[in-house]
Short mmCIF file of C-alpha atoms in Angstrom, two decimals:
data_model
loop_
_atom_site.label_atom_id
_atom_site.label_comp_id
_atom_site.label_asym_id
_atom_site.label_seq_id
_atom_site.Cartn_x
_atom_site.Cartn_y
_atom_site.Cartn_z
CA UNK A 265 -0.08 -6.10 -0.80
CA UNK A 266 2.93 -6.08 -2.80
CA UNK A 267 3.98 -8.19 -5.29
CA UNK A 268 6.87 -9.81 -3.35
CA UNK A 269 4.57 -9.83 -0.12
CA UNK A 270 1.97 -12.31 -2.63
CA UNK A 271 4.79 -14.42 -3.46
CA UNK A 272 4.74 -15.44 0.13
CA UNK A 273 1.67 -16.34 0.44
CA UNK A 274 0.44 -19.67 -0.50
CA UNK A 275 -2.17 -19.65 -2.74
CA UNK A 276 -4.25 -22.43 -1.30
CA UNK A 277 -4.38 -21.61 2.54
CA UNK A 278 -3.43 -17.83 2.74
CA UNK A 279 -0.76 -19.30 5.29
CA UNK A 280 3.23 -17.97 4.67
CA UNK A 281 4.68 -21.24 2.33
CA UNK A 282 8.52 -20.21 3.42
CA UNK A 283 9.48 -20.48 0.08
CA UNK A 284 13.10 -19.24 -0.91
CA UNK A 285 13.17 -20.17 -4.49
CA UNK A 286 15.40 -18.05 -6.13
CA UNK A 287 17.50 -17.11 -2.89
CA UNK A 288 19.99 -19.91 -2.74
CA UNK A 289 17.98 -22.88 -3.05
CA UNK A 290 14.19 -23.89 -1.36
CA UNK A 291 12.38 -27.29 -0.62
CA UNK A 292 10.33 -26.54 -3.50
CA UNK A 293 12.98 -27.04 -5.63
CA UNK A 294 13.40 -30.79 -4.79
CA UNK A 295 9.77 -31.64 -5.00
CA UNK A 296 6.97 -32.50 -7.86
CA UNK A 297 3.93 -31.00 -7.48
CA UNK A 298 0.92 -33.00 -9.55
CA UNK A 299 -0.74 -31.48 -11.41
CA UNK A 300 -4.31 -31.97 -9.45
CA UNK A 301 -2.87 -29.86 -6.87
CA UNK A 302 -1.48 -27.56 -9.02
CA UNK A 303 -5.19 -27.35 -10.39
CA UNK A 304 -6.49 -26.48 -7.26
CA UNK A 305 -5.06 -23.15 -7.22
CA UNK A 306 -7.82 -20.50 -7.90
CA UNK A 307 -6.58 -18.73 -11.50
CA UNK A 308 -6.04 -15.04 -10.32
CA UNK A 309 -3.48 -16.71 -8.15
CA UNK A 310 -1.54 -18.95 -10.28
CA UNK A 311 2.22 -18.52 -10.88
CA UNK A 312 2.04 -15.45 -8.56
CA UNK A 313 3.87 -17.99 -5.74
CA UNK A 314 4.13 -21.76 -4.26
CA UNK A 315 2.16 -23.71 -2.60
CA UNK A 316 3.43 -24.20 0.96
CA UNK A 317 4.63 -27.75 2.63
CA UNK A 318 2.16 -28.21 4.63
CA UNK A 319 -0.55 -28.29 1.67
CA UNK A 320 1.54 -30.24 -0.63
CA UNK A 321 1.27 -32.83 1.96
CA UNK A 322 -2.47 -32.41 2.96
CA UNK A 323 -3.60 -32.78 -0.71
CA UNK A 324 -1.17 -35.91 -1.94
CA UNK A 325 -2.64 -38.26 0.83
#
């Protein structure tokens, strides 16, 4: 998998996290992520690409 193909990827469910930072403007850049959930991401993943919507939301309830 290539690098840009990873950066799709979200890191905690292997699901696509439609991120388009760096393209114009995403959702990602209007949102906080804690750091617990941040945490959560295994370390051979980390700032390789963002955590999709749908687990920002599962984890913060």
């Amino acid at each position: 998998m290539s690098k840009s193909e990873v950066a799709k990827i979200c890191p905690l469910c292997g699901q696509h996290n439609n991120c388009k930072h760096g393209e114009g403007g995403c959702w990602c850049d209007t949102v906080k992520f804690p750091k617990y959930i941040l945490d959560l991401i295994p370390s051979d993943k980390r700032g390789k690409a963002c955590i999709c919507k749908s687990c920002l939301e599962k984890y913060q309830k």
